Amino acid sequence: MGGEVGGAVREMGGEMGREVREMGGEVREMGGEVGGEVREMGGEMGREVREMGGEVREMGGEVREMGGE
């Protein structure tokens, strides 16, 4: 009996270990997706900031022109 119980426990342990490993893989995948989304968002924000910076510089040029007049 002891041998049978030990075998059953080992099997359960193996299955649990597999499930945990699989879950770990899914979590890593999700982490990758989240990381990708964050990088994309960062890129979009960076683009918007750069675009705004360009508009501000253009406005600065117009102000200088007006000052010259």
Short mmCIF file of C-alpha atoms in Angstrom, two decimals:
data_model
loop_
_atom_site.label_atom_id
_atom_site.label_comp_id
_atom_site.label_asym_id
_atom_site.label_seq_id
_atom_site.Cartn_x
_atom_site.Cartn_y
_atom_site.Cartn_z
CA MET A 1 0.00 0.00 0.00
CA GLY A 2 2.73 2.38 0.92
CA GLY A 3 4.30 1.91 -2.50
CA GLU A 4 0.97 2.52 -4.26
CA VAL A 5 0.26 5.65 -2.24
CA GLY A 6 3.77 6.92 -2.86
CA GLY A 7 3.32 6.34 -6.61
CA ALA A 8 -0.02 8.16 -6.64
CA VAL A 9 1.47 11.10 -4.73
CA ARG A 10 4.40 11.26 -7.16
CA GLU A 11 1.99 11.26 -10.11
CA MET A 12 -0.06 14.05 -8.55
CA GLY A 13 3.12 15.96 -7.81
CA GLY A 14 4.23 15.52 -11.42
CA GLU A 15 0.89 16.72 -12.80
CA MET A 16 0.85 19.71 -10.45
CA GLY A 17 4.42 20.51 -11.44
CA ARG A 18 3.44 20.38 -15.11
CA GLU A 19 0.44 22.64 -14.56
CA VAL A 20 2.55 25.11 -12.61
CA ARG A 21 5.20 25.10 -15.34
CA GLU A 22 2.51 25.63 -18.00
CA MET A 23 1.01 28.48 -16.00
CA GLY A 24 4.48 29.97 -15.65
CA GLY A 25 4.85 29.84 -19.44
CA GLU A 26 1.50 31.58 -19.94
CA VAL A 27 2.42 34.26 -17.42
CA ARG A 28 5.71 34.87 -19.25
CA GLU A 29 3.79 35.13 -22.55
CA MET A 30 1.37 37.62 -20.99
CA GLY A 31 4.32 39.55 -19.61
CA GLY A 32 5.73 39.73 -23.13
CA GLU A 33 2.43 41.02 -24.52
CA VAL A 34 2.14 43.61 -21.77
CA GLY A 35 5.74 44.64 -22.34
CA GLY A 36 5.04 45.00 -26.06
CA GLU A 37 1.95 47.13 -25.40
CA VAL A 38 3.88 49.34 -22.99
CA ARG A 39 6.69 49.78 -25.53
CA GLU A 40 4.12 50.64 -28.22
CA MET A 41 2.43 53.13 -25.90
CA GLY A 42 5.81 54.60 -25.04
CA GLY A 43 6.57 54.97 -28.75
CA GLU A 44 3.24 56.66 -29.43
CA MET A 45 3.69 59.03 -26.50
CA GLY A 46 7.21 59.79 -27.66
CA ARG A 47 5.91 60.55 -31.15
CA GLU A 48 3.18 62.84 -29.79
CA VAL A 49 5.69 64.67 -27.61
CA ARG A 50 8.08 65.05 -30.55
CA GLU A 51 5.22 66.33 -32.75
CA MET A 52 4.21 68.81 -30.07
CA GLY A 53 7.84 69.91 -29.77
CA GLY A 54 7.92 70.51 -33.54
CA GLU A 55 4.75 72.62 -33.37
CA VAL A 56 6.17 74.67 -30.49
CA ARG A 57 9.36 75.30 -32.48
CA GLU A 58 7.28 76.37 -35.49
CA MET A 59 5.30 78.77 -33.28
CA GLY A 60 8.60 80.10 -31.92
CA GLY A 61 9.69 80.85 -35.50
CA GLU A 62 6.45 82.74 -36.17
CA VAL A 63 6.89 84.76 -32.98
CA ARG A 64 10.44 85.71 -33.99
CA GLU A 65 9.16 86.80 -37.42
CA MET A 66 6.50 88.97 -35.78
CA GLY A 67 9.13 90.46 -33.49
CA GLY A 68 11.22 91.36 -36.55
CA GLU A 69 8.29 93.26 -38.03
#
